[in-house]
Short mmCIF file of C-alpha atoms in Angstrom, two decimals:
data_model
loop_
_atom_site.label_atom_id
_atom_site.label_comp_id
_atom_site.label_asym_id
_atom_site.label_seq_id
_atom_site.Cartn_x
_atom_site.Cartn_y
_atom_site.Cartn_z
CA MET A 1 7.13 27.57 -9.14
CA SER A 2 7.74 24.58 -11.23
CA GLY A 3 9.82 21.92 -9.49
CA GLY A 4 10.16 18.38 -8.49
CA LEU A 5 12.03 15.91 -5.93
CA LEU A 6 12.80 12.35 -5.97
CA VAL A 7 12.36 10.82 -2.45
CA ALA A 8 14.72 7.68 -2.41
CA GLY A 9 15.62 5.40 0.46
CA THR A 10 18.53 3.41 1.83
CA THR A 11 16.14 0.27 1.96
CA SER A 12 12.63 -0.82 1.14
CA ASP A 13 10.36 0.36 3.92
CA ALA A 14 12.68 3.02 4.88
CA GLY A 15 9.57 5.47 4.96
CA LYS A 16 9.56 6.83 1.42
CA SER A 17 5.97 6.49 0.84
CA VAL A 18 5.10 8.18 4.19
CA VAL A 19 7.68 11.10 3.53
CA THR A 20 6.26 11.67 0.23
CA ALA A 21 2.87 11.89 1.44
CA GLY A 22 4.11 14.15 4.35
CA ILE A 23 5.96 16.55 1.70
CA CYS A 24 2.82 16.55 -0.51
CA ARG A 25 0.51 17.35 2.53
CA TRP A 26 3.05 20.18 3.62
CA LEU A 27 3.18 21.76 0.16
CA VAL A 28 -0.61 21.89 -0.45
CA ARG A 29 -1.10 23.47 2.79
CA GLN A 30 1.38 26.16 1.43
CA GLY A 31 -0.97 26.68 -1.46
CA VAL A 32 1.29 24.73 -3.81
CA LYS A 33 -0.45 22.68 -6.33
CA VAL A 34 1.28 19.48 -6.08
CA ALA A 35 1.13 15.77 -7.26
CA PRO A 36 2.78 12.49 -6.32
CA PHE A 37 4.43 10.18 -8.78
CA LYS A 38 5.94 6.70 -8.78
CA ALA A 39 7.34 5.45 -12.10
CA GLN A 40 7.34 1.86 -11.01
CA ASN A 41 5.75 0.13 -8.00
CA MET A 42 5.76 -3.35 -6.84
CA SER A 43 2.75 -4.01 -4.61
CA LEU A 44 -0.36 -6.19 -4.10
CA ASN A 45 -2.22 -3.31 -2.50
CA SER A 46 -3.91 -1.25 -5.42
CA PHE A 47 -6.62 1.13 -6.11
CA VAL A 48 -8.92 1.80 -8.81
CA THR A 49 -9.03 5.39 -10.15
CA ARG A 50 -12.29 7.13 -11.58
CA GLU A 51 -11.19 6.53 -15.01
CA GLY A 52 -10.79 2.80 -14.24
CA ALA A 53 -7.05 2.49 -13.88
CA GLU A 54 -5.34 0.33 -11.27
CA ILE A 55 -2.43 2.00 -9.54
CA GLY A 56 -0.61 1.41 -6.17
CA ARG A 57 -2.57 2.36 -3.14
CA ALA A 58 0.42 4.30 -1.74
CA GLN A 59 0.10 6.50 -4.79
CA ALA A 60 -3.68 7.00 -4.15
CA MET A 61 -2.99 7.72 -0.47
CA GLN A 62 -0.35 10.25 -1.54
CA ALA A 63 -2.78 11.97 -3.92
CA GLN A 64 -5.05 12.33 -1.25
CA ALA A 65 -2.46 13.87 0.91
CA ALA A 66 -2.00 16.42 -2.01
CA ARG A 67 -5.90 16.86 -2.14
CA VAL A 68 -5.88 15.81 -5.84
CA GLU A 69 -7.73 13.04 -7.73
CA PRO A 70 -5.26 10.12 -8.41
CA THR A 71 -4.60 9.09 -11.97
CA ALA A 72 -2.71 6.55 -14.00
CA LEU A 73 -0.11 9.22 -14.60
CA MET A 74 0.90 9.09 -11.03
CA ASN A 75 2.04 5.49 -11.17
CA PRO A 76 2.30 4.27 -14.80
CA VAL A 77 3.87 1.02 -13.96
CA LEU A 78 2.56 -1.47 -11.38
CA LEU A 79 4.02 -5.02 -10.74
CA LYS A 80 1.58 -7.41 -9.02
CA PRO A 81 3.78 -10.32 -7.76
CA GLY A 82 2.20 -13.66 -8.58
CA SER A 83 5.19 -15.90 -7.17
CA ASP A 84 8.83 -15.05 -6.13
CA ARG A 85 9.79 -14.90 -9.79
CA SER A 86 6.96 -13.34 -11.81
CA SER A 87 4.53 -10.62 -11.74
CA GLN A 88 1.75 -9.17 -13.54
CA VAL A 89 2.68 -6.06 -15.42
CA VAL A 90 0.15 -3.26 -15.33
CA LEU A 91 0.88 -0.62 -17.63
CA MET A 92 -0.94 2.80 -17.46
CA GLY A 93 -3.65 1.13 -15.22
CA LYS A 94 -4.40 -1.90 -17.52
CA PRO A 95 -2.75 -5.31 -17.28
CA VAL A 96 -0.40 -6.18 -20.09
CA GLY A 97 0.69 -9.75 -19.19
CA GLU A 98 2.88 -11.80 -16.90
CA MET A 99 6.62 -11.45 -16.85
CA SER A 100 9.49 -12.86 -15.01
CA ALA A 101 11.85 -10.71 -13.10
CA ARG A 102 14.53 -11.77 -15.68
CA GLY A 103 12.50 -10.79 -18.63
CA TYR A 104 11.40 -7.60 -17.14
CA HIS A 105 14.80 -6.51 -16.38
CA GLY A 106 16.20 -8.07 -19.45
CA GLY A 107 14.73 -5.29 -21.59
CA ARG A 108 10.90 -4.45 -20.98
CA GLN A 109 11.82 -2.17 -18.23
CA GLU A 110 14.12 -0.09 -20.29
CA ALA A 111 11.32 0.02 -23.05
CA LEU A 112 9.13 1.46 -20.45
CA LEU A 113 11.34 4.47 -19.67
CA GLY A 114 9.87 6.70 -22.37
CA THR A 115 6.13 6.08 -20.97
CA VAL A 116 7.44 6.90 -17.66
CA LEU A 117 9.14 10.15 -18.53
CA GLU A 118 5.99 11.24 -20.55
CA CYS A 119 4.02 10.70 -17.59
CA LEU A 120 6.21 12.78 -15.41
CA ALA A 121 6.69 15.62 -17.90
CA GLU A 122 2.74 15.75 -18.35
CA LEU A 123 2.20 16.11 -14.43
CA ARG A 124 5.19 18.67 -14.30
CA GLY A 125 3.29 20.75 -17.00
CA THR A 126 0.09 20.52 -14.82
CA TYR A 127 1.31 20.98 -11.31
CA ASP A 128 3.70 23.43 -9.50
CA ALA A 129 5.61 20.65 -8.05
CA VAL A 130 5.77 16.84 -8.53
CA ILE A 131 6.97 14.75 -5.48
CA CYS A 132 8.34 11.37 -6.78
CA GLU A 133 9.06 8.22 -4.86
CA GLY A 134 11.93 5.89 -5.52
CA ALA A 135 11.81 2.06 -4.95
CA GLY A 136 14.03 0.01 -2.84
CA SER A 137 17.59 1.54 -3.01
CA PRO A 138 19.20 3.81 -5.57
CA ALA A 139 22.07 1.87 -5.01
CA GLU A 140 21.09 -1.59 -6.31
CA ILE A 141 24.14 -1.70 -8.57
CA ASN A 142 22.81 -4.98 -10.24
CA LEU A 143 19.76 -3.09 -11.62
CA ARG A 144 21.17 0.42 -12.39
CA ARG A 145 21.23 -0.31 -16.26
CA THR A 146 17.52 -0.95 -16.29
CA ASP A 147 16.50 1.47 -13.52
CA ILE A 148 13.48 3.53 -14.40
CA VAL A 149 12.27 4.46 -10.78
CA ASN A 150 15.44 5.73 -9.04
CA MET A 151 18.56 7.32 -10.40
CA GLY A 152 17.39 6.49 -13.95
CA ILE A 153 14.26 8.97 -13.79
CA ALA A 154 16.37 11.34 -11.65
CA ARG A 155 19.08 11.62 -14.30
CA ASN A 156 16.64 11.94 -17.26
CA ALA A 157 14.33 14.39 -15.52
CA ARG A 158 17.07 16.28 -13.68
CA LEU A 159 15.43 15.60 -10.27
CA PRO A 160 17.23 16.51 -6.98
CA VAL A 161 17.30 13.42 -4.71
CA LEU A 162 16.63 13.11 -0.99
CA VAL A 163 17.84 9.95 0.62
CA VAL A 164 15.67 8.62 3.54
CA GLY A 165 17.10 6.19 6.17
CA ASP A 166 15.07 4.25 8.89
CA ILE A 167 17.34 4.83 11.97
CA ASP A 168 15.19 2.41 13.89
CA ARG A 169 16.67 -0.41 12.02
CA GLY A 170 20.20 0.78 13.01
CA GLY A 171 23.34 1.39 10.55
CA VAL A 172 21.69 4.43 9.17
CA PHE A 173 25.03 6.34 8.82
CA ALA A 174 26.72 3.46 6.94
CA SER A 175 23.55 3.11 4.82
CA PHE A 176 23.65 7.02 3.88
CA PHE A 177 27.34 6.84 3.09
CA GLY A 178 27.28 3.63 1.33
CA THR A 179 24.21 4.63 -0.84
CA VAL A 180 26.18 7.75 -2.16
CA ALA A 181 29.50 5.82 -2.52
CA LEU A 182 28.01 3.30 -4.93
CA LEU A 183 26.44 5.75 -7.32
CA SER A 184 28.40 7.06 -10.45
CA ARG A 185 29.60 10.37 -10.41
CA GLU A 186 26.75 11.60 -12.54
CA ASP A 187 24.24 9.94 -10.20
CA GLN A 188 25.87 11.50 -7.21
CA GLU A 189 25.65 15.04 -8.63
CA LEU A 190 21.77 14.69 -7.98
CA VAL A 191 21.81 13.41 -4.36
CA ALA A 192 21.34 16.45 -2.33
CA GLY A 193 21.14 15.05 1.21
CA PHE A 194 19.54 13.06 3.64
CA LEU A 195 16.47 12.65 5.93
CA VAL A 196 16.50 10.49 9.06
CA ASN A 197 13.24 8.71 9.86
CA LYS A 198 11.82 7.11 12.88
CA PHE A 199 14.17 8.39 15.22
CA ARG A 200 13.60 7.79 19.17
CA GLY A 201 15.29 9.89 21.82
CA ASP A 202 17.30 13.05 22.09
CA VAL A 203 18.10 14.55 18.77
CA SER A 204 21.16 16.50 20.17
CA LEU A 205 22.78 13.06 20.59
CA LEU A 206 22.44 12.35 17.04
CA GLU A 207 23.75 15.74 15.62
CA PRO A 208 27.36 14.96 16.03
CA GLY A 209 26.74 12.13 13.59
CA LEU A 210 25.01 14.09 11.10
CA ASP A 211 27.81 16.78 11.25
CA MET A 212 30.32 14.05 10.50
CA LEU A 213 28.29 12.67 7.62
CA HIS A 214 28.09 16.18 6.21
CA GLY A 215 32.02 16.31 6.51
CA LEU A 216 32.28 13.01 4.94
CA THR A 217 29.82 13.55 1.93
CA GLY A 218 29.47 17.15 1.55
CA ARG A 219 25.56 16.68 1.79
CA PRO A 220 23.58 17.97 4.67
CA SER A 221 20.58 16.32 6.62
CA TYR A 222 17.34 17.87 5.84
CA GLY A 223 15.76 16.83 9.02
CA VAL A 224 15.16 14.07 11.82
CA LEU A 225 11.52 12.74 11.87
CA PRO A 226 10.41 11.40 15.19
CA PHE A 227 9.17 7.64 15.57
CA ARG A 228 5.35 7.91 15.53
CA HIS A 229 2.99 4.90 16.50
CA GLY A 230 -0.25 4.29 14.61
CA LEU A 231 0.14 6.43 11.58
CA GLY A 232 -2.21 3.72 9.76
CA ILE A 233 -1.05 4.77 6.26
CA ASP A 234 -1.51 2.41 3.28
CA GLU A 235 1.48 0.20 2.92
CA GLU A 236 3.18 -0.59 -0.59
CA ASP A 237 5.34 -3.67 -0.63
CA GLY A 238 4.05 -5.50 2.39
CA MET A 239 2.57 -5.67 5.81
CA ALA A 240 4.42 -3.46 8.32
CA VAL A 241 3.01 -5.54 11.11
CA SER A 242 4.05 -8.83 12.55
CA LEU A 243 1.69 -11.76 11.42
CA ARG A 244 0.09 -11.90 14.82
CA GLY A 245 0.53 -8.14 15.72
CA ALA A 246 -2.37 -5.78 15.96
CA VAL A 247 -3.03 -4.02 12.66
CA ARG A 248 -0.80 -0.87 12.10
CA GLU A 249 0.27 -1.13 15.74
CA SER A 250 -2.74 0.95 16.35
CA ALA A 251 -4.02 1.21 20.05
CA VAL A 252 -7.66 0.09 20.25
CA ALA A 253 -9.72 2.76 21.75
CA ALA A 254 -12.17 1.84 24.61
CA PRO A 255 -15.34 0.09 23.51
CA VAL A 256 -18.62 2.00 23.63
CA GLY A 257 -20.58 -0.92 24.96
CA ALA A 258 -19.76 -3.68 27.23
CA ASP A 259 -17.80 -5.90 24.90
CA VAL A 260 -15.04 -5.74 22.15
CA LEU A 261 -15.32 -7.47 18.89
CA ARG A 262 -12.59 -9.56 17.99
CA VAL A 263 -11.54 -9.93 14.22
CA ALA A 264 -9.20 -12.53 12.68
CA VAL A 265 -7.84 -11.97 9.26
CA CYS A 266 -6.50 -15.02 7.48
CA ALA A 267 -3.00 -14.10 6.26
CA VAL A 268 -3.36 -16.11 2.83
CA PRO A 269 -0.55 -16.20 0.52
CA LEU A 270 -0.26 -13.22 -2.06
CA MET A 271 -2.61 -11.20 0.15
CA SER A 272 -3.89 -8.20 -1.71
CA ASN A 273 -5.46 -5.01 -0.38
CA PHE A 274 -5.26 -6.20 3.32
CA THR A 275 -6.07 -2.32 3.71
CA ASP A 276 -9.66 -3.31 3.53
CA VAL A 277 -9.67 -4.18 7.40
CA ASP A 278 -8.13 -0.77 8.39
CA ALA A 279 -11.72 0.66 8.72
CA LEU A 280 -12.44 -2.08 11.13
CA ALA A 281 -9.41 -1.52 13.27
CA ALA A 282 -10.37 2.24 13.41
CA GLU A 283 -13.61 1.33 15.27
CA PRO A 284 -13.42 1.78 18.90
CA GLY A 285 -13.62 -1.56 20.54
CA VAL A 286 -12.72 -3.60 17.53
CA VAL A 287 -9.39 -5.65 17.61
CA VAL A 288 -7.97 -6.90 14.22
CA ARG A 289 -5.28 -9.23 13.99
CA PHE A 290 -3.77 -11.38 11.22
CA VAL A 291 -3.72 -15.16 11.88
CA ASP A 292 -2.33 -18.20 10.40
CA ARG A 293 -3.42 -21.21 12.55
CA ALA A 294 -6.95 -22.83 12.87
CA GLU A 295 -6.99 -22.37 16.74
CA GLU A 296 -6.60 -18.52 16.47
CA LEU A 297 -10.16 -18.56 14.97
CA ALA A 298 -11.71 -20.08 18.21
CA ASP A 299 -12.23 -16.82 20.05
CA ALA A 300 -12.88 -14.52 16.92
CA ASP A 301 -16.29 -12.87 16.66
CA LEU A 302 -15.58 -12.15 12.73
CA VAL A 303 -13.20 -14.12 10.47
CA VAL A 304 -12.23 -12.16 7.43
CA VAL A 305 -10.92 -14.03 4.20
CA PRO A 306 -9.23 -11.11 2.41
CA GLY A 307 -8.26 -10.55 -1.33
CA THR A 308 -5.36 -12.49 -2.73
CA ARG A 309 -3.52 -12.51 -5.96
CA GLY A 310 -3.48 -16.20 -5.94
CA THR A 311 -7.07 -17.55 -5.20
CA VAL A 312 -6.45 -21.30 -5.82
CA LYS A 313 -3.08 -21.12 -3.77
CA ALA A 314 -4.68 -19.44 -0.90
CA LEU A 315 -7.55 -22.22 -0.95
CA GLU A 316 -4.73 -24.88 -0.83
CA TRP A 317 -2.89 -23.01 2.04
CA LEU A 318 -6.36 -22.82 4.06
CA ARG A 319 -6.78 -26.55 3.71
CA GLU A 320 -3.30 -27.34 4.61
CA ARG A 321 -3.43 -25.53 7.66
CA GLY A 322 -6.86 -26.66 8.83
CA LEU A 323 -8.24 -23.43 8.35
CA ALA A 324 -10.68 -24.20 5.85
CA ASP A 325 -12.34 -26.85 8.17
CA ALA A 326 -12.34 -24.23 11.00
CA ILE A 327 -14.11 -21.66 8.72
CA ALA A 328 -16.76 -24.40 7.52
CA LEU A 329 -17.31 -25.21 11.19
CA ARG A 330 -17.91 -21.63 11.83
CA ALA A 331 -20.50 -21.24 9.12
CA ALA A 332 -22.31 -24.32 10.28
CA GLU A 333 -22.60 -22.80 13.69
CA GLY A 334 -23.80 -19.59 12.39
CA ARG A 335 -20.71 -17.52 13.23
CA PRO A 336 -19.65 -14.65 10.98
CA VAL A 337 -17.36 -14.98 7.97
CA LEU A 338 -16.54 -12.35 5.36
CA GLY A 339 -14.80 -13.07 2.20
CA ILE A 340 -13.50 -10.13 0.11
CA CYS A 341 -12.42 -10.42 -3.64
CA GLY A 342 -10.28 -13.77 -3.81
CA GLY A 343 -11.75 -14.78 -0.22
CA PHE A 344 -15.22 -14.36 -1.60
CA GLN A 345 -14.31 -16.52 -4.61
CA LEU A 346 -12.89 -19.39 -2.58
CA LEU A 347 -15.86 -19.44 -0.38
CA GLY A 348 -17.79 -20.55 -3.45
CA GLU A 349 -18.70 -23.96 -4.84
CA HIS A 350 -16.19 -24.24 -7.59
CA ILE A 351 -13.50 -22.24 -9.51
CA GLU A 352 -12.49 -22.38 -13.26
CA ASP A 353 -9.14 -20.96 -13.55
CA GLU A 354 -7.19 -21.07 -16.69
CA VAL A 355 -5.66 -17.57 -16.22
CA GLU A 356 -4.24 -17.01 -12.74
CA SER A 357 -3.22 -20.33 -11.67
CA ARG A 358 -4.10 -22.38 -14.71
CA ALA A 359 -5.34 -25.03 -12.37
CA GLY A 360 -8.60 -25.56 -14.32
CA HIS A 361 -11.51 -26.97 -12.36
CA VAL A 362 -10.94 -26.52 -8.44
CA ASP A 363 -13.63 -27.11 -5.71
CA GLY A 364 -14.08 -24.20 -3.31
CA LEU A 365 -15.08 -24.42 0.26
CA GLY A 366 -18.95 -24.52 -0.76
CA LEU A 367 -20.18 -22.03 1.75
CA LEU A 368 -21.70 -19.83 -0.77
CA PRO A 369 -23.80 -20.59 -3.79
CA VAL A 370 -21.20 -19.08 -6.22
CA ARG A 371 -19.36 -20.38 -9.26
CA VAL A 372 -16.25 -18.49 -10.48
CA ARG A 373 -14.78 -18.39 -13.94
CA PHE A 374 -11.54 -16.47 -14.43
CA ALA A 375 -11.72 -14.21 -17.25
CA ARG A 376 -8.39 -12.97 -19.01
CA GLU A 377 -9.81 -9.24 -18.95
CA LYS A 378 -9.64 -7.73 -15.54
CA THR A 379 -12.57 -6.11 -13.91
CA LEU A 380 -11.68 -2.59 -12.65
CA THR A 381 -14.58 -0.55 -11.48
CA ARG A 382 -15.68 1.80 -8.76
CA PRO A 383 -19.03 0.42 -7.78
CA VAL A 384 -21.74 2.25 -5.88
CA GLY A 385 -24.71 0.85 -4.08
CA GLU A 386 -26.69 -0.03 -0.94
CA ALA A 387 -26.50 -2.77 1.64
CA LEU A 388 -28.12 -3.07 4.96
CA GLY A 389 -29.91 -0.03 4.39
CA GLU A 390 -26.83 1.89 3.93
CA HIS A 391 -24.95 3.65 1.10
CA VAL A 392 -21.88 1.85 0.14
CA GLU A 393 -18.91 2.68 -2.36
CA GLY A 394 -16.01 0.43 -3.11
CA TYR A 395 -13.74 -0.57 -6.16
CA GLU A 396 -13.34 -3.93 -7.70
CA ILE A 397 -10.01 -5.51 -9.08
CA HIS A 398 -10.38 -9.04 -10.10
CA HIS A 399 -10.14 -11.55 -13.04
CA GLY A 400 -12.95 -13.91 -11.41
CA VAL A 401 -16.31 -13.61 -12.77
CA ALA A 402 -18.81 -14.74 -9.94
CA GLN A 403 -22.05 -16.33 -10.90
CA VAL A 404 -24.33 -16.12 -7.98
CA THR A 405 -27.17 -18.74 -7.92
CA GLY A 406 -28.61 -18.21 -4.43
CA GLY A 407 -28.66 -16.68 -1.02
CA ASP A 408 -29.41 -13.13 -0.33
CA ALA A 409 -27.90 -10.30 -2.51
CA PHE A 410 -24.94 -8.44 -1.03
CA LEU A 411 -22.71 -5.86 -2.64
CA ASP A 412 -22.97 -7.90 -5.93
CA GLY A 413 -22.03 -10.93 -4.11
CA CYS A 414 -24.33 -12.96 -1.67
CA ARG A 415 -24.88 -13.76 1.91
CA VAL A 416 -26.27 -17.11 3.21
CA GLY A 417 -26.76 -17.24 7.15
CA GLU A 418 -23.69 -15.48 8.60
CA VAL A 419 -21.31 -16.00 5.46
CA TRP A 420 -20.94 -12.98 3.63
CA GLY A 421 -19.00 -12.48 0.20
CA THR A 422 -18.46 -9.54 -2.09
CA HIS A 423 -15.80 -8.47 -4.75
CA TRP A 424 -15.93 -5.05 -3.34
CA HIS A 425 -12.84 -3.62 -1.64
CA GLY A 426 -13.08 -0.55 0.29
CA SER A 427 -16.73 -1.06 1.35
CA LEU A 428 -16.11 -0.98 5.14
CA GLU A 429 -14.79 2.64 4.62
CA SER A 430 -18.36 3.69 4.30
CA ASP A 431 -19.04 4.60 7.71
CA GLY A 432 -22.74 3.83 8.09
CA PHE A 433 -22.48 0.43 6.29
CA ARG A 434 -19.60 -0.48 8.43
CA ARG A 435 -21.54 0.22 11.73
CA ALA A 436 -24.56 -1.72 10.39
CA PHE A 437 -22.47 -4.58 9.47
CA LEU A 438 -20.84 -4.57 12.95
CA ARG A 439 -24.17 -4.61 14.48
CA GLU A 440 -25.08 -7.83 12.51
CA VAL A 441 -21.56 -9.38 13.49
CA ALA A 442 -22.16 -8.42 17.23
CA ALA A 443 -25.74 -9.92 17.24
CA ALA A 444 -24.55 -13.27 15.64
CA ALA A 445 -21.66 -13.46 17.99
CA GLY A 446 -23.74 -12.64 21.15
CA ARG A 447 -21.61 -9.62 21.93
CA ARG A 448 -22.68 -6.48 23.69
CA PHE A 449 -20.75 -4.36 21.39
CA VAL A 450 -21.97 -0.96 20.37
CA SER A 451 -20.43 0.91 17.36
CA ALA A 452 -19.16 4.53 18.02
CA ALA A 453 -21.58 6.78 16.12
CA GLY A 454 -19.19 9.39 15.42
CA THR A 455 -16.39 7.42 13.92
CA SER A 456 -15.59 8.76 10.44
CA PHE A 457 -12.87 6.76 8.51
CA ALA A 458 -12.36 9.65 5.98
CA ALA A 459 -11.83 12.09 8.87
CA LEU A 460 -9.23 9.78 10.56
CA ARG A 461 -7.53 9.40 7.40
CA GLU A 462 -7.21 13.15 7.05
CA GLN A 463 -5.92 13.35 10.50
CA GLN A 464 -3.25 10.86 9.70
CA LEU A 465 -2.37 12.89 6.64
CA ASP A 466 -2.08 16.04 8.44
CA LEU A 467 0.17 14.42 10.98
CA LEU A 468 2.57 13.28 8.31
CA GLY A 469 2.53 16.91 7.06
CA ASP A 470 3.10 18.22 10.67
CA LEU A 471 6.21 15.84 10.98
CA ILE A 472 7.68 17.55 7.81
CA GLU A 473 6.82 21.19 8.81
CA GLU A 474 8.01 20.78 12.44
CA HIS A 475 10.95 18.36 12.09
CA ALA A 476 12.42 19.11 8.51
CA ASP A 477 14.29 21.96 7.26
CA THR A 478 11.42 23.35 5.04
CA ASP A 479 13.28 26.35 3.73
CA ALA A 480 16.06 24.03 2.32
CA LEU A 481 13.54 21.72 1.11
CA TRP A 482 11.67 24.40 -0.74
CA ARG A 483 14.95 25.54 -2.34
CA LEU A 484 15.68 21.80 -3.41
CA ILE A 485 12.37 21.51 -5.05
CA GLU A 486 12.22 24.73 -6.75
CA SER A 487 15.91 24.98 -7.86
CA GLY A 488 17.20 21.45 -8.02
CA ALA A 489 20.37 20.01 -6.50
CA PRO A 490 23.11 22.26 -5.58
CA SER A 491 26.18 22.54 -7.89
CA GLY A 492 29.56 21.19 -6.70
CA LEU A 493 28.65 18.37 -4.50
CA PRO A 494 31.60 16.32 -4.19
CA PHE A 495 32.06 12.81 -5.66
CA ILE A 496 32.42 10.02 -2.95
CA PRO A 497 34.56 7.08 -4.08
CA PRO A 498 34.67 4.39 -5.17
CA GLY A 499 31.57 5.18 -7.12
CA ALA A 500 29.48 2.82 -9.32
CA PRO A 501 31.36 -0.36 -10.56
CA ALA A 502 32.14 -0.39 -14.10
#
C-alpha cells in the first residue's frame, strides 16, 4: 500500500485535526505504517522535535496517534501570529523572519510550494500512507492562487480529498455543497466525499439529508462521527473553550483528598502552548480555568501565567487589567504563582527586547531575580532534568535569554518563596514532578488536597487517541476510506456549478 488522503474542512475548527489523528490511529492499528502531514499551519501551540525543529503541536499529536516520531517533514511551514497582520514564518522547524499576511500571500507562499511537495514526497516514499490535513476551507477563493495547503497540494500530489463538516454549528449541508461548488472543475475532480463531525441524536434522521447531498453532488458521505466530550486533544488555531470555561470541557474527577485545587490561568494576549495546563486538568480534584479579571484570582490556589508570543504586550495587558497587582499581592502573601516561558520572563526584573516587540527596556513585575534579553536566534531544545526530587522532561521555544541572579534553582529558571518560573514547556506532563509540585501548591494554599498516585498523563493521552481511532473505526465507512487512501478519488465525479470564479 502506498497512498494518501487530504482531510479538508468546511471551516476552521471543523475537526480536521482530530479526524486526521483518528484516521492515523485507525490505520496504525491495522498494521499500516502511516504519517501525518500539514503543509502549512498557523498556530501558537507548537512543539520541538528531537532534532530541534519547531512544528505545530497538532502534528506532534497526530504523529503520536500514528505511533511515529514527529519531524519537521510533517509540518514544513508554521506561521506564528504576532499581531492581526503579521506572523513569524518557521520553515523546516527554524524561524526565517516576520512577514505580513499580504507579503506572505503575495509571493512567499507560492515559493514554498516546492519545499512542501518535497517533504510530502519524502514521507510518501517512507510510509505506506500519509494523511494530510488542510487549513481553514479549501473554498477560500481569495487565496486559491497561492494555496499550498488545501487544493494546491491536492492537485500537485494527486491526493483525494475528504471534506469534514461540523454539524454542531448548523448549516452543514449548505457548507458541504458550497465548498464543492466554489472549486474549479480540476479541484472538484479530487473531492471524493464528506464526513459529518460532532453529530448529536438519531443518525436515521440525518440520513435523508445525506442521500439528498449525494444526489446533488454525486459524492457520498464517509461517515457520521458522534459528538464526544472531553477529548482533550491539542488544539491548533485557538482555544476550543470559552474564556471562563473549564479546560477542554473536561469533567473534573472527584478529589482523592478532602479539598480540590483551583488553578487560574491568565488568558494573556497571543497565548502560546496553553496545552501546558492540560496535565493539571487531568489530575483528579484539580479545576483549571482561564481568567481575565483580577477578582478571578481571589479563590485560586495556583495562578499560572502561560507562554505568549508577545511578552511585553502580555505584561501591558496584565497591568491594564489589574492582574499584575493581584499577582504581586499573591506573591507577597506567599500564595503560589507559576510563570512558564513568556510568563516566566515577565515575572522578572526587566526585559530588553529589540526583537519581538522592539520596545527596548521594559520593567517586569519584579517577582523573580531574572533579567531577560531577547536574542534573534530562537532557543529550540528538549531539556531533561530534575526538580523537587523528580525526573522532568520538557521543551523550550523562546527568543528571551534569562539571566538568573538569585533564588532557588528550578528547571533552568528559579523559585523565590511560592513564585516559580521556568522556560520549560511540558514539564507538568512528567507525572512524579507534577504530583510533587501540586503537593507544594496544596501546602502553601492550606488545602487538604491529595494527588492521585496512579494518574499517568501519557496513558490518558493514549486513551484519548484510541478513542479517536474508535470513532473512525465504528462510525466511518472504513472500507470506502481504505479504497480512497489506496486508489485515490474515483473517476467521473460530476462538476457542480458555478465552480471557481475566473
